[in-house]
Coordinates of C-alpha atoms in Angstrom, one line a residue:
M20 CA 84.2 84.0 136.1
E21 CA 85.5 86.9 138.2
N22 CA 88.4 88.7 136.7
I23 CA 91.5 88.9 138.9
S24 CA 93.8 91.9 138.9
Y25 CA 97.3 90.5 139.0
T26 CA 100.4 92.0 140.5
V27 CA 104.0 91.0 139.9
S28 CA 104.0 89.4 143.4
D29 CA 101.0 87.3 142.5
I30 CA 102.6 86.0 139.3
Q31 CA 105.9 85.4 141.2
H32 CA 104.0 83.3 143.7
I33 CA 102.4 81.2 140.9
V34 CA 105.8 80.6 139.4
D35 CA 107.4 79.7 142.7
A36 CA 104.6 77.3 143.5
Q37 CA 105.1 75.5 140.2
R38 CA 108.8 75.4 140.6
T39 CA 108.4 73.8 144.0
F40 CA 106.1 71.3 142.6
F41 CA 108.3 70.5 139.7
R42 CA 111.3 69.9 142.0
T43 CA 109.3 67.1 143.7
G44 CA 110.0 65.0 140.6
A45 CA 106.3 64.1 140.2
T46 CA 106.3 65.1 136.5
L47 CA 109.3 63.0 135.6
D48 CA 107.2 59.8 135.9
V49 CA 105.9 58.9 132.4
K50 CA 102.9 57.0 133.8
W51 CA 102.0 60.1 135.8
R52 CA 102.2 62.2 132.6
L53 CA 100.0 59.7 130.7
R54 CA 97.4 60.0 133.4
Q55 CA 97.4 63.8 133.1
L56 CA 97.1 63.6 129.3
R57 CA 94.1 61.2 129.6
R58 CA 92.5 63.6 132.1
L59 CA 93.0 66.5 129.7
R60 CA 91.6 64.6 126.8
D61 CA 88.5 63.3 128.6
A62 CA 87.8 66.8 130.0
V63 CA 88.0 68.4 126.5
I64 CA 85.5 65.8 125.2
A65 CA 83.2 66.5 128.2
N66 CA 83.4 70.3 127.7
D67 CA 83.1 70.4 124.0
K68 CA 79.7 72.2 124.1
A69 CA 81.0 74.9 126.4
F70 CA 84.0 75.5 124.1
E71 CA 81.7 75.6 121.0
E72 CA 79.6 78.3 122.7
A73 CA 82.7 80.3 123.6
L74 CA 84.1 80.1 120.1
Y75 CA 80.8 81.3 118.7
A76 CA 80.7 84.2 121.1
D77 CA 84.2 85.3 120.3
L78 CA 84.6 84.4 116.6
G79 CA 81.2 83.5 115.3
R80 CA 82.3 79.9 114.7
S81 CA 79.6 77.4 113.8
A82 CA 79.6 74.2 115.9
T83 CA 81.1 72.2 112.9
E84 CA 84.0 74.7 112.4
A85 CA 84.6 74.9 116.1
Y86 CA 85.0 71.1 116.4
L87 CA 86.9 70.8 113.1
C88 CA 89.4 73.5 113.8
D89 CA 89.8 73.7 117.6
I90 CA 88.3 70.9 119.6
G91 CA 88.7 67.7 117.5
P92 CA 92.4 68.3 116.7
I93 CA 93.2 68.5 120.4
V94 CA 91.7 65.0 121.0
V95 CA 93.6 63.6 118.0
E96 CA 96.9 65.2 119.2
I97 CA 96.6 63.9 122.7
N98 CA 95.7 60.4 121.5
E99 CA 99.0 60.5 119.4
M100 CA 100.9 61.4 122.6
L101 CA 99.2 58.7 124.6
R102 CA 100.3 56.1 122.0
G103 CA 103.9 57.4 121.6
L104 CA 105.0 58.9 124.9
R105 CA 106.6 55.8 126.4
R106 CA 108.7 55.3 123.3
W107 CA 109.6 59.0 122.9
A108 CA 110.7 59.3 126.6
R109 CA 112.8 56.2 126.6
P110 CA 116.5 57.0 127.1
E111 CA 118.7 56.4 124.1
K112 CA 121.6 54.1 124.5
H113 CA 124.8 54.6 122.6
F114 CA 128.2 52.9 122.4
S115 CA 130.7 55.4 123.9
G116 CA 133.3 54.7 121.2
L117 CA 137.0 53.7 121.5
M118 CA 138.1 57.3 122.2
C119 CA 136.1 57.0 125.5
F120 CA 137.5 53.6 126.6
P121 CA 137.0 52.1 129.1
S122 CA 133.5 53.6 129.0
L123 CA 131.1 51.5 127.0
V124 CA 127.7 53.0 127.5
T125 CA 126.4 56.6 127.0
K126 CA 122.7 57.4 127.5
V127 CA 120.7 60.4 126.3
Y128 CA 117.9 61.3 128.7
K129 CA 114.9 63.3 127.5
M130 CA 114.6 65.8 130.4
P131 CA 111.8 68.3 130.9
Y132 CA 112.7 72.0 131.0
G133 CA 110.7 72.7 134.2
V134 CA 108.3 75.6 134.5
T135 CA 106.9 76.7 131.2
L136 CA 105.0 79.8 130.0
V137 CA 102.5 79.3 127.1
I138 CA 101.2 82.6 125.6
S139 CA 98.2 81.7 123.4
P140 CA 96.5 83.7 120.6
F141 CA 92.9 84.7 119.9
N142 CA 92.3 83.1 116.5
F143 CA 92.3 79.4 117.7
P144 CA 92.1 80.1 121.4
I145 CA 91.2 76.5 122.4
L146 CA 93.5 74.5 120.1
L147 CA 96.5 76.8 120.4
T148 CA 96.2 76.8 124.2
L149 CA 95.4 73.2 125.1
G150 CA 97.4 71.7 122.2
V151 CA 100.6 73.4 123.4
V152 CA 99.7 72.6 127.1
A153 CA 99.4 68.9 126.1
A154 CA 102.9 69.1 124.5
S155 CA 104.4 70.6 127.6
I156 CA 102.7 68.1 129.9
C157 CA 103.9 65.3 127.6
G158 CA 107.5 66.6 128.1
G159 CA 107.1 66.5 131.9
N160 CA 106.8 70.3 132.6
T161 CA 104.5 72.5 134.6
V162 CA 102.5 75.1 132.7
V163 CA 101.4 78.7 133.2
I164 CA 99.1 79.9 130.5
K165 CA 98.7 83.5 129.5
A166 CA 95.5 83.5 127.4
S167 CA 94.4 86.1 125.0
A168 CA 92.5 89.1 126.2
K169 CA 90.8 89.5 122.8
S170 CA 88.9 86.1 122.9
Q171 CA 87.3 86.8 126.3
H172 CA 84.7 84.1 126.3
C173 CA 87.2 81.4 125.4
T174 CA 89.6 82.7 128.0
E175 CA 86.9 82.6 130.6
A176 CA 85.9 79.0 129.6
L177 CA 89.5 77.9 129.6
K178 CA 90.2 79.4 133.0
K179 CA 87.2 77.5 134.5
F180 CA 88.3 74.4 132.6
I181 CA 91.9 74.4 133.8
A182 CA 90.9 75.1 137.4
E183 CA 88.6 72.1 137.4
V184 CA 91.1 69.7 135.7
F185 CA 94.5 70.5 137.2
P186 CA 95.9 71.9 140.5
P187 CA 97.4 75.4 140.0
E188 CA 100.9 74.2 141.0
F189 CA 100.8 72.0 137.9
V190 CA 98.8 73.9 135.3
T191 CA 97.1 77.3 135.8
L192 CA 95.8 80.1 133.6
I193 CA 96.3 83.8 133.9
D194 CA 94.1 86.3 132.1
G195 CA 94.5 90.0 131.5
G196 CA 95.9 92.3 128.9
H197 CA 99.4 93.2 127.7
D198 CA 100.4 94.6 131.1
V199 CA 99.8 91.1 132.6
A200 CA 101.7 89.5 129.7
D201 CA 104.7 91.8 130.4
M202 CA 104.5 90.9 134.1
C203 CA 104.7 87.2 133.1
L204 CA 107.7 87.9 130.9
E205 CA 109.6 89.5 133.8
Q206 CA 109.7 86.1 135.5
R207 CA 112.4 83.5 135.0
W208 CA 111.0 80.6 133.0
D209 CA 112.6 77.4 131.9
K210 CA 110.8 77.5 128.5
I211 CA 108.5 80.0 126.7
F212 CA 106.1 79.1 123.9
Y213 CA 104.5 82.1 122.1
T214 CA 101.9 82.0 119.3
G215 CA 101.1 85.3 117.6
S216 CA 102.5 88.2 115.5
P217 CA 106.2 88.7 114.6
K218 CA 106.1 92.1 116.3
V219 CA 105.2 90.7 119.7
G220 CA 107.4 87.7 119.0
K221 CA 110.4 90.0 118.9
H222 CA 109.4 91.4 122.3
V223 CA 108.9 87.9 123.8
L224 CA 112.3 86.9 122.5
A225 CA 114.0 90.0 123.9
K226 CA 112.5 89.5 127.3
A227 CA 113.5 85.8 127.3
A228 CA 117.0 86.7 126.4
E229 CA 117.5 88.5 129.7
N230 CA 117.4 85.1 131.4
L231 CA 118.7 83.1 128.4
T232 CA 115.3 81.2 128.4
P233 CA 114.8 79.0 125.4
V234 CA 111.8 80.1 123.3
A235 CA 109.5 78.6 120.6
L236 CA 107.8 81.1 118.4
E237 CA 104.8 80.3 116.1
L238 CA 104.3 83.4 114.0
G239 CA 102.5 84.3 110.8
G240 CA 105.2 85.8 108.7
E241 CA 105.4 89.6 108.1
T242 CA 104.8 89.4 104.3
G243 CA 102.2 86.7 104.3
N244 CA 101.8 83.2 102.9
W245 CA 101.8 82.8 99.1
C246 CA 99.8 80.6 96.9
I247 CA 100.9 80.1 93.3
V248 CA 98.5 78.9 90.6
R249 CA 100.2 77.9 87.4
K250 CA 98.5 77.8 84.0
D251 CA 98.4 74.0 84.0
A252 CA 96.6 73.8 87.4
D253 CA 93.1 72.3 87.8
I254 CA 91.4 75.7 88.1
K255 CA 88.1 74.7 89.6
D256 CA 89.9 72.4 92.2
A257 CA 92.3 75.2 93.1
A258 CA 89.5 77.8 93.4
R259 CA 87.3 75.5 95.5
K260 CA 90.1 74.8 98.0
I261 CA 91.3 78.4 98.2
A262 CA 87.8 79.7 98.8
F263 CA 87.2 77.1 101.6
F264 CA 90.4 78.2 103.3
K265 CA 89.8 81.9 103.0
L266 CA 86.4 81.4 104.5
C267 CA 87.7 79.5 107.4
N268 CA 87.8 81.7 110.5
A269 CA 87.3 84.7 108.2
G270 CA 91.0 84.5 107.2
Q271 CA 92.3 84.8 110.7
I272 CA 94.7 81.9 110.4
C273 CA 98.4 82.1 110.6
I274 CA 98.8 79.6 107.7
N275 CA 96.1 81.1 105.6
I276 CA 96.7 82.3 102.1
N277 CA 97.6 86.0 102.2
Q278 CA 97.7 86.5 98.4
V279 CA 97.4 84.4 95.3
A280 CA 99.8 84.7 92.3
V281 CA 97.9 83.4 89.3
A282 CA 99.3 82.8 85.8
Q283 CA 98.0 85.6 83.5
E284 CA 97.0 83.0 80.9
I285 CA 94.2 81.7 83.2
A286 CA 93.6 84.6 85.5
D287 CA 90.1 85.5 84.3
E288 CA 89.0 81.9 84.3
F289 CA 90.4 81.4 87.8
I290 CA 88.7 84.5 89.2
E291 CA 85.4 83.4 87.8
A292 CA 85.9 79.9 89.4
L293 CA 86.8 81.6 92.7
K294 CA 83.7 83.7 92.7
D295 CA 81.6 80.6 91.9
A296 CA 83.3 78.7 94.8
F297 CA 82.6 81.5 97.3
R298 CA 78.9 81.7 96.1
S299 CA 78.6 77.9 96.4
Q300 CA 80.1 77.7 99.9
I301 CA 78.8 80.8 101.6
G302 CA 76.5 82.7 99.3
E303 CA 76.7 86.2 97.8
N304 CA 76.3 88.0 101.1
A305 CA 78.5 86.2 103.5
Q306 CA 78.5 89.2 105.9
D307 CA 74.9 88.3 106.7
N308 CA 75.3 84.6 107.0
E309 CA 75.2 83.3 110.6
E310 CA 77.4 80.4 109.7
Y311 CA 80.2 82.7 108.6
P312 CA 82.8 83.6 111.3
K313 CA 83.4 87.2 112.4
L314 CA 86.5 89.3 113.0
I315 CA 87.7 89.3 116.5
T316 CA 87.3 93.0 117.4
T317 CA 85.9 96.3 116.1
Q318 CA 89.5 97.4 115.5
A319 CA 90.2 94.3 113.3
Y320 CA 87.0 94.9 111.4
N321 CA 87.8 98.5 110.8
Q322 CA 91.3 97.7 109.6
C323 CA 89.9 95.2 107.1
S324 CA 87.3 97.6 105.9
S325 CA 89.8 100.4 105.6
I326 CA 92.2 98.3 103.4
A327 CA 89.3 97.2 101.2
D328 CA 88.2 100.8 100.7
E329 CA 91.8 101.7 99.5
Y330 CA 91.3 99.1 96.8
R331 CA 87.6 99.6 96.2
E332 CA 88.0 100.1 92.4
R333 CA 89.7 96.8 92.0
I334 CA 87.4 94.7 94.1
V335 CA 85.9 92.1 91.8
F336 CA 84.0 90.1 94.4
G337 CA 82.8 90.8 98.0
G338 CA 83.8 94.1 99.6
K339 CA 80.7 94.1 101.8
G340 CA 80.6 94.4 105.6
N341 CA 78.3 94.1 108.5
A342 CA 79.8 96.3 111.2
G343 CA 77.2 95.3 113.8
K344 CA 78.1 91.6 113.4
L345 CA 81.8 92.3 112.7
R346 CA 81.6 90.2 109.6
Y347 CA 83.3 91.2 106.4
S348 CA 82.7 89.2 103.2
P349 CA 85.5 87.3 101.4
T350 CA 86.8 90.0 99.1
V351 CA 88.8 89.4 95.9
I352 CA 91.0 92.3 94.7
Y353 CA 92.4 92.1 91.2
P354 CA 94.8 93.0 89.7
V355 CA 97.5 93.7 92.3
D356 CA 101.1 94.3 91.5
I357 CA 103.6 92.1 93.4
N358 CA 105.2 95.2 94.9
E359 CA 102.1 96.9 96.3
S360 CA 101.8 97.3 100.1
I361 CA 98.8 95.0 100.4
V362 CA 101.0 92.0 99.5
Q363 CA 103.9 93.0 101.7
K364 CA 102.1 92.5 105.0
E365 CA 100.1 89.9 106.8
L366 CA 96.4 90.7 106.3
F367 CA 94.8 88.3 108.8
C368 CA 91.3 88.9 107.4
P369 CA 89.1 87.8 104.4
L370 CA 90.8 90.1 101.8
L371 CA 92.4 88.2 99.0
P372 CA 94.7 90.1 96.6
I373 CA 95.3 88.4 93.2
V374 CA 98.7 89.0 91.6
P375 CA 98.9 88.1 87.9
F376 CA 102.2 86.9 86.3
M377 CA 103.2 85.3 83.0
D378 CA 103.6 81.6 83.6
S379 CA 107.0 81.6 81.9
N380 CA 108.1 84.2 84.4
V381 CA 107.2 82.1 87.6
G382 CA 110.8 82.1 88.6
A383 CA 110.7 85.9 89.1
V384 CA 107.7 85.5 91.4
L385 CA 109.6 82.9 93.4
D386 CA 112.6 85.2 93.6
V387 CA 110.5 88.0 95.1
I388 CA 109.0 85.5 97.7
A389 CA 112.5 84.4 98.6
E390 CA 113.7 88.0 99.1
R391 CA 110.9 88.8 101.5
E392 CA 110.5 87.4 105.0
H393 CA 110.0 83.6 105.2
P394 CA 106.3 82.6 105.2
L395 CA 104.8 80.1 107.6
A396 CA 103.1 78.4 104.7
M397 CA 103.4 78.1 100.9
Y398 CA 100.9 76.5 98.5
L399 CA 101.4 75.5 94.9
F400 CA 98.8 74.4 92.3
T401 CA 100.1 72.8 89.2
K402 CA 100.2 69.5 87.3
D403 CA 104.0 69.8 87.1
I404 CA 104.7 67.9 90.3
K405 CA 108.5 67.7 89.7
W406 CA 108.6 71.5 89.4
A407 CA 106.5 71.9 92.6
E408 CA 108.8 69.5 94.5
R409 CA 111.9 71.4 93.4
V410 CA 110.4 74.6 94.7
M411 CA 109.4 73.0 98.0
R412 CA 112.9 71.6 98.4
S413 CA 114.7 74.9 97.6
H414 CA 112.8 77.6 99.4
Q415 CA 112.5 78.6 103.0
Y416 CA 109.0 78.5 104.6
G417 CA 107.3 76.7 107.5
G418 CA 105.4 74.1 105.6
G419 CA 102.9 73.8 102.8
C420 CA 101.0 71.8 100.2
I421 CA 101.0 70.9 96.5
N422 CA 97.5 71.0 95.0
E423 CA 96.0 71.3 98.5
V424 CA 95.7 73.8 101.4
C425 CA 96.3 73.7 105.1
V426 CA 95.9 70.0 105.8
H427 CA 99.6 69.5 106.1
M428 CA 99.3 70.5 109.7
M429 CA 96.9 67.7 110.4
V430 CA 99.3 64.9 109.4
K431 CA 100.4 62.7 112.3
G432 CA 104.1 62.4 113.1
V433 CA 105.2 65.5 111.2
P434 CA 106.4 68.9 112.6
F435 CA 104.5 72.2 112.5
G436 CA 106.6 75.4 112.8
G437 CA 108.0 78.4 111.1
V438 CA 111.4 79.8 110.1
G439 CA 112.8 83.3 110.5
H440 CA 110.0 85.8 110.8
S441 CA 107.4 83.0 110.8
G442 CA 108.9 81.5 113.9
M443 CA 111.3 79.1 115.4
G444 CA 110.8 75.6 116.9
A445 CA 108.2 73.0 116.0
Y446 CA 105.6 70.9 117.6
H447 CA 102.7 68.4 117.1
G448 CA 103.1 64.8 118.3
E449 CA 106.7 63.7 119.0
W450 CA 107.9 67.1 117.8
G451 CA 106.0 68.7 120.6
F452 CA 107.6 66.3 123.1
R453 CA 111.0 67.3 121.7
E454 CA 110.2 71.0 121.8
F455 CA 109.5 70.7 125.5
T456 CA 112.4 68.5 126.5
H457 CA 116.2 68.8 126.6
A458 CA 118.3 65.9 125.5
S459 CA 120.9 65.3 128.2
T460 CA 123.9 63.1 127.3
V461 CA 125.4 61.1 130.2
L462 CA 128.4 58.9 129.8
K463 CA 128.8 56.0 132.3
G464 CA 132.5 55.8 133.2
S465 CA 134.6 52.9 134.6
T466 CA 136.9 52.8 137.6
R467 CA 138.9 50.0 136.0
L468 CA 141.2 49.7 132.9
N469 CA 141.6 53.5 132.7
L470 CA 144.5 54.4 130.4
S471 CA 146.8 57.2 131.2
L472 CA 147.1 58.4 127.6
R473 CA 145.1 61.6 128.2
E474 CA 147.1 62.6 131.3
H475 CA 150.3 64.5 131.6
P476 CA 153.1 63.8 130.9
Y477 CA 152.5 63.0 127.3
C478 CA 154.6 60.6 125.3
E479 CA 153.7 62.0 121.9
K480 CA 155.5 59.3 119.8
K481 CA 153.2 56.7 121.4
V482 CA 150.1 58.7 122.1
L483 CA 149.4 60.6 118.9
P484 CA 149.5 57.6 116.6
L485 CA 147.2 55.7 118.9
L486 CA 144.7 58.7 119.1
R487 CA 144.7 59.0 115.3
F488 CA 144.0 55.3 115.0
L489 CA 141.1 55.5 117.4
E490 CA 139.6 58.4 115.3
K491 CA 138.9 56.0 112.4

């Protein structure tokens, strides 16, 4: 598809057209929204091969991983919306209360924000574009998508897809680099949803603040997501799951494990189990395996390779790259101190630092995690479920798992989102509907039986006792 060079005027025209369409009231009709969601779902299914090819071209994804991580979850997500939207959108009815007499009924309407901007990332370019678009449509909004310039093939496929499925006054996609993204952010939106890095998230939030635009941010966390493996954990099970997750998309996942804290008592056994798991799942030379995903750009590859070279003497597995294919093998670095720089930043690549600790001192590890920026995900491996649940109830993070990795985000009916530097807001299913709607409270008054108690002049001896009685 031919690339278009956008101007501020072009983007303003797009926003104006969508605002005009929104004001027709077409998107308020729930039946109309359901038709658009069905159209989106059916089109995703019909275009799955095109999306698989684009994901392979950009990220080296196999067809299985492309469907598992990008395409399939969209279909599941939309099906949940189709089943639940009528219920979610139904106005809530409340008794107004005696303080509001003679009013008896107050309703809460779930109102769309209006014209929304969705800025999507490169790492899951199909899922994290169309999944968010579906939530916005579910809420009754129009959508302008600013797709990633890094995942060029997916952006091209998405632009063609969107143009064929929806009219531009309802949903449209804008491509281009950071300059185009900044042009978009200069516009007045009714809601912005951004997925990406905390650094850019701050910029998006600052630009949105100029118009007091509500924002949802899905970020990765500046100091990364922790996984803790206690000495009583099932070592082989933990290693198998951690290896699977680190291989997925070559570590380019916002909820991926950034570093593993392993009890010193089992560290050697765990590392051997982890090596075996990597060998079993991808082989000794993953960088040459066509099924293994690649890093998104030469810059990302070079950054990964550079960090690995800094820790070359402590690499116990992997550390091999294929620059021509942009593949870097899963790389285990051990031992790493909890205060080293590599565990104080989001890596977003297949490097995996291992931080040993004495199991009796796990509280100190948790203290360090709590002092740093809140992660998007946290994972605990242990047989002490009561301890694990206490940790999960008392720490700040987006979401996580006990004795499992990543699949918490696939559970129906639960929110996905971060906190602090890992984001704000949440979506998936009904939570996505909530994120893209504003709850408007409307009291239905009465023209009869209105008491004069709230009006001047006050008779305090009579009014105050009655008001205090009504508070009960």
